[in-house]
PDB file of C-alpha atoms in Angstrom:
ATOM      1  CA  UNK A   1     -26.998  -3.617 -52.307  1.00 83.00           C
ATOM      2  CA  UNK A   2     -24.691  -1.052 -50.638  1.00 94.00           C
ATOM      3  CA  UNK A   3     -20.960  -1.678 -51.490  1.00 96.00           C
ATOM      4  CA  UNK A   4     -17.949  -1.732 -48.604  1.00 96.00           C
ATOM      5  CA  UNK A   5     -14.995  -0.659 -50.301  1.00 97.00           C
ATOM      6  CA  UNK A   6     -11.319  -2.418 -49.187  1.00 97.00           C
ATOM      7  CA  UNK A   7      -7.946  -2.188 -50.220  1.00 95.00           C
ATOM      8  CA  UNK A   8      -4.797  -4.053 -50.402  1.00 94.00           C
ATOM      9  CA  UNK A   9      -1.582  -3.773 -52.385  1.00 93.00           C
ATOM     10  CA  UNK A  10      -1.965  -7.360 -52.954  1.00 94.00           C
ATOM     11  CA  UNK A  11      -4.106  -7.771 -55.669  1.00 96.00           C
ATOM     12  CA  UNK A  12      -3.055 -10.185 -58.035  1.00 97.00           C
ATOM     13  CA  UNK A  13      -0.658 -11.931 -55.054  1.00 96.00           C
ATOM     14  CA  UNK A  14      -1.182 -15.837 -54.349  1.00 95.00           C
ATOM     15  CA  UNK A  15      -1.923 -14.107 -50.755  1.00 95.00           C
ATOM     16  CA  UNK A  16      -3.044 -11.033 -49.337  1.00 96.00           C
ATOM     17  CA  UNK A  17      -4.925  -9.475 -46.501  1.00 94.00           C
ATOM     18  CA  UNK A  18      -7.706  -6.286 -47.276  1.00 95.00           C
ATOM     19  CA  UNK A  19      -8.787  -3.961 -44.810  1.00 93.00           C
ATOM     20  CA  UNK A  20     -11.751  -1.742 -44.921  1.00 94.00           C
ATOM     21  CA  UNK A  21     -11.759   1.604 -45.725  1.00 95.00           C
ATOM     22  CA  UNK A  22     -13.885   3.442 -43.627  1.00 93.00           C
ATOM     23  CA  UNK A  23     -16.545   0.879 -42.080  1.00 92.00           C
ATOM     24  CA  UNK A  24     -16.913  -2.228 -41.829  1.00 93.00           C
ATOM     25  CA  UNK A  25     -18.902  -5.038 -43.989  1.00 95.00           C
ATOM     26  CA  UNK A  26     -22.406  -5.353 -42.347  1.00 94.00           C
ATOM     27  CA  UNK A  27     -25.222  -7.030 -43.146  1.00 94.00           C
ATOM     28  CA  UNK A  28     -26.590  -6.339 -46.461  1.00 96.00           C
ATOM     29  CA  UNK A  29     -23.027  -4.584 -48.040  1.00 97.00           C
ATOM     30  CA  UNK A  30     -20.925  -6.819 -50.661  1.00 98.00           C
ATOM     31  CA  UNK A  31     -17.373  -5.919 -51.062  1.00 98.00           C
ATOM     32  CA  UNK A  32     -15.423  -3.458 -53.278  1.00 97.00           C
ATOM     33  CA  UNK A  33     -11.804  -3.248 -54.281  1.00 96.00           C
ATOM     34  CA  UNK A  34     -10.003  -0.915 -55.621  1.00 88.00           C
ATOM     35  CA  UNK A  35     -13.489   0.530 -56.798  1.00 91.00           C
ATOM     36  CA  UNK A  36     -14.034  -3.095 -58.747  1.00 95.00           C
ATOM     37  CA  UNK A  37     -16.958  -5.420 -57.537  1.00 97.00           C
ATOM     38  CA  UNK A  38     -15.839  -8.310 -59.591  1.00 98.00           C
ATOM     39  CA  UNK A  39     -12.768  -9.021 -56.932  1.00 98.00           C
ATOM     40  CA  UNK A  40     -11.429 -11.897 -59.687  1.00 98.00           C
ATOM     41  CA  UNK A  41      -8.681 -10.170 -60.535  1.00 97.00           C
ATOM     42  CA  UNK A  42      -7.682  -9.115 -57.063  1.00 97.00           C
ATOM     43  CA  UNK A  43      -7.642 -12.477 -54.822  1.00 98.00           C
ATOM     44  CA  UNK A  44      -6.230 -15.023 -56.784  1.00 97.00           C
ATOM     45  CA  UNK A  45      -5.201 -18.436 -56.385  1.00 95.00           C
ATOM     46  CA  UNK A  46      -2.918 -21.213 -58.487  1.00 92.00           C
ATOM     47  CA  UNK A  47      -4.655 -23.162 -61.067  1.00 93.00           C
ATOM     48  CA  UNK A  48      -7.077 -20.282 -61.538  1.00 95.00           C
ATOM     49  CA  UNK A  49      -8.282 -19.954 -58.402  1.00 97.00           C
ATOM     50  CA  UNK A  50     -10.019 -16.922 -57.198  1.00 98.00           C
ATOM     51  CA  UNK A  51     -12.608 -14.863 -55.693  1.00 98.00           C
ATOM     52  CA  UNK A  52     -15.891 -13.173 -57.376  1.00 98.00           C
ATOM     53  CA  UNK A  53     -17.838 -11.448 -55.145  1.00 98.00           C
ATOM     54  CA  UNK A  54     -18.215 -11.272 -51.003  1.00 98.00           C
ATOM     55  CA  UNK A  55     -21.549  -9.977 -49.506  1.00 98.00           C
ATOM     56  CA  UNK A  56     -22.522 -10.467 -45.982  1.00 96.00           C
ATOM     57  CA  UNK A  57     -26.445 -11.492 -45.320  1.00 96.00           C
ATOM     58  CA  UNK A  58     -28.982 -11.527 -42.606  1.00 92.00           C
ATOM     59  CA  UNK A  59     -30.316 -14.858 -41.705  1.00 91.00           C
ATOM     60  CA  UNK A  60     -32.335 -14.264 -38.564  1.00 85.00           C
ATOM     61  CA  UNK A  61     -31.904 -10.642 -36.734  1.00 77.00           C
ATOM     62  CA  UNK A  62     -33.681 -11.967 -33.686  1.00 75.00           C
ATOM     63  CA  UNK A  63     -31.006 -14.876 -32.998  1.00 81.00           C
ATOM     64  CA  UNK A  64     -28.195 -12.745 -34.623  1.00 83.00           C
ATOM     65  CA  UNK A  65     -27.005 -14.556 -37.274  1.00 90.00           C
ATOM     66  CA  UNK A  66     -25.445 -13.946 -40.888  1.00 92.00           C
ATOM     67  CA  UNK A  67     -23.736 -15.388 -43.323  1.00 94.00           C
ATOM     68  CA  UNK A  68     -20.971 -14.269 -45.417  1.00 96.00           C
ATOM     69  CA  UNK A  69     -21.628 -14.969 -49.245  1.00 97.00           C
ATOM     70  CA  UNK A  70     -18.293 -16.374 -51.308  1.00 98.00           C
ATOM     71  CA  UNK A  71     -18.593 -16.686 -54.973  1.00 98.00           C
ATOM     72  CA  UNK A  72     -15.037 -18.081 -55.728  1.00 98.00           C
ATOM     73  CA  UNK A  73     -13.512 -21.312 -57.489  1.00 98.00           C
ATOM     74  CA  UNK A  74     -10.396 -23.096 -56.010  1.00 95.00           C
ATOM     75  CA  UNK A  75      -7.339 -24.393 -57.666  1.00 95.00           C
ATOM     76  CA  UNK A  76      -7.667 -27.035 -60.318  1.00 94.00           C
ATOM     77  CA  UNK A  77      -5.221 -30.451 -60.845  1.00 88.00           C
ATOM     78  CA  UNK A  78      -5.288 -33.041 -58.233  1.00 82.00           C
ATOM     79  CA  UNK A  79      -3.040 -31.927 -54.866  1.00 83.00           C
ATOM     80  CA  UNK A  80      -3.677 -28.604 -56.345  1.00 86.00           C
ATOM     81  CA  UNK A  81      -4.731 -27.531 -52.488  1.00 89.00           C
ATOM     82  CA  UNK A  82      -7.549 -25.035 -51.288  1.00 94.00           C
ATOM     83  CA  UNK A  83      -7.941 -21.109 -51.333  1.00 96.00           C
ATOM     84  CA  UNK A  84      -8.672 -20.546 -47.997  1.00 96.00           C
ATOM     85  CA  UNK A  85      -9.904 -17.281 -46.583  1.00 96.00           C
ATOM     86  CA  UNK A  86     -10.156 -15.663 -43.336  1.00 94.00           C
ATOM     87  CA  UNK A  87     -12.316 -12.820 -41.599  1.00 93.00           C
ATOM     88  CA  UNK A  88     -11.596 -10.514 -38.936  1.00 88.00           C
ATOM     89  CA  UNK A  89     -14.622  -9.003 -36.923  1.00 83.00           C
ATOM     90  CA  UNK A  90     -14.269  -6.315 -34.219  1.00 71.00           C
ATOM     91  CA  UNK A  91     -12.583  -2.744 -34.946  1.00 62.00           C
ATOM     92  CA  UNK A  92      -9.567  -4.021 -33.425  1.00 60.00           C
ATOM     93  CA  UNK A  93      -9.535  -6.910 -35.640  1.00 54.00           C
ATOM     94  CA  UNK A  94      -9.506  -9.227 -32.060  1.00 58.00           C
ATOM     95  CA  UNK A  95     -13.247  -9.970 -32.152  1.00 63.00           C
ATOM     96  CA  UNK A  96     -13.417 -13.206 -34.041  1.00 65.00           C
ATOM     97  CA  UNK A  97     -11.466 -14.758 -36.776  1.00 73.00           C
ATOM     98  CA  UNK A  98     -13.192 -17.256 -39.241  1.00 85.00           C
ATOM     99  CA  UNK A  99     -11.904 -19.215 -41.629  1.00 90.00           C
ATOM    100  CA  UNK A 100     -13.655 -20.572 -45.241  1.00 95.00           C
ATOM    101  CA  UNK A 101     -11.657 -23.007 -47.455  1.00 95.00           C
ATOM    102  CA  UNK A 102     -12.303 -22.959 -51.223  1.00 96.00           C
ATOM    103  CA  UNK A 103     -11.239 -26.291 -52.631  1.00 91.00           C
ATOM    104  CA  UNK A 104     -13.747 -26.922 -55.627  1.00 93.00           C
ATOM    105  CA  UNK A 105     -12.554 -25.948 -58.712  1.00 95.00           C
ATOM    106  CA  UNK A 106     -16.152 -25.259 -59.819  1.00 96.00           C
ATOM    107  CA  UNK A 107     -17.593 -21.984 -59.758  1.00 98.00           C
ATOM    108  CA  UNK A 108     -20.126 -21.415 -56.966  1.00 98.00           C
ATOM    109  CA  UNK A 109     -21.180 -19.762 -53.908  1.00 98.00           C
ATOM    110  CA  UNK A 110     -19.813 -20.676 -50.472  1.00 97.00           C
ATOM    111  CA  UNK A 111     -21.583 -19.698 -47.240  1.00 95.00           C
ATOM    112  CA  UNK A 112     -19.860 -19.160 -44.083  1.00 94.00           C
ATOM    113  CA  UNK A 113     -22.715 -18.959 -41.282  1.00 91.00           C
ATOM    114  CA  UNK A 114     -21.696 -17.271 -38.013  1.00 83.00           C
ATOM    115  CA  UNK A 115     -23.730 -15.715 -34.898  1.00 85.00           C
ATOM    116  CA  UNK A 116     -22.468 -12.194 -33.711  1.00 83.00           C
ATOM    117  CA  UNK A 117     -24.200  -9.847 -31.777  1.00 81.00           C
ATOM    118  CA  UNK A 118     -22.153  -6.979 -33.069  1.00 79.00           C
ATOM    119  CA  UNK A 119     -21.293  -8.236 -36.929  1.00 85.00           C
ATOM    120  CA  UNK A 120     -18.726  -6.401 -39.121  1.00 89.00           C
ATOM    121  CA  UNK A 121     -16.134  -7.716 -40.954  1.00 93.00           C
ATOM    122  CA  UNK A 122     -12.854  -5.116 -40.817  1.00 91.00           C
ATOM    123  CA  UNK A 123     -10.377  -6.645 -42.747  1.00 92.00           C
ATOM    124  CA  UNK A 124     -10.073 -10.769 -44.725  1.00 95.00           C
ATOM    125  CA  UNK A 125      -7.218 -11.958 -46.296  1.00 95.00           C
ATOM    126  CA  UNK A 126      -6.738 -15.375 -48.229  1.00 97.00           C
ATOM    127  CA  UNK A 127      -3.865 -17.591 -49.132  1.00 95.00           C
ATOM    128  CA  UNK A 128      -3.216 -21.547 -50.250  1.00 91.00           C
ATOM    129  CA  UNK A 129      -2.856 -24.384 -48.653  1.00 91.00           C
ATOM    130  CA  UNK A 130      -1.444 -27.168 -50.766  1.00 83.00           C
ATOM    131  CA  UNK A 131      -2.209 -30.860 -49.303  1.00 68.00           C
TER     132      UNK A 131
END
């Protein structure tokens, strides 16, 4: 799988935005930082929380739609809150925004379906919200 590389000076921050390099994330790219693919270190949480891996997928060409592919665990302790994240599509980052909230503290993947006739992800950022 082809890798996207971003960058921030954020790594390691409780929030943070990334941008892409040179193109975007398309279908069938998973994300790079700072020349890492294991983005754990990078987008970070409280209570452990953080971010694996992000790959974007096809799910149906013909109907143009994808998914975006979040390994990540949230913050642990109750009222701990949720990691959420947010994508920017469009090269003028103006396209769409989505949003993807991480609240289990359990390891997994989270999928964030969307339609898009024109799909690349330019920059995503994350940050907490405590309840």
């Amino acid at each position: 799988m082809p890798t996207v590389p971003f960058t921030t000076s954020r790594c390691g921050h409780h929030g943070g935005e990334l941008n892409a390099v040179d193109d975007p994330l398309t279908p069938g790219d998973r994300v790079e930082i700072n020349g890492s693919l294991d983005l754990s270190a990078c987008i970070v949480g409280p209570s452990d929380a953080c971010v694996f891996s992000i790959e974007m997928m096809y799910v149906s060409k013909v109907f143009n739609e994808y998914v975006i592919n979040v390994v990540a665990q949230g913050p642990r302790g109750a009222l701990s809150g949720t990691l959420r994240l947010w994508f920017y599509e469009g090269p003028e980052r103006n396209t769409q925004l989505r949003w993807l909230d991480v609240w289990s503290s359990t390891k997994k993947q989270h999928t964030l379906p969307y339609n898009s006739d024109r799909p690349g992800i330019v920059s995503f950022g994350w940050f907490t919200v405590v309840l």
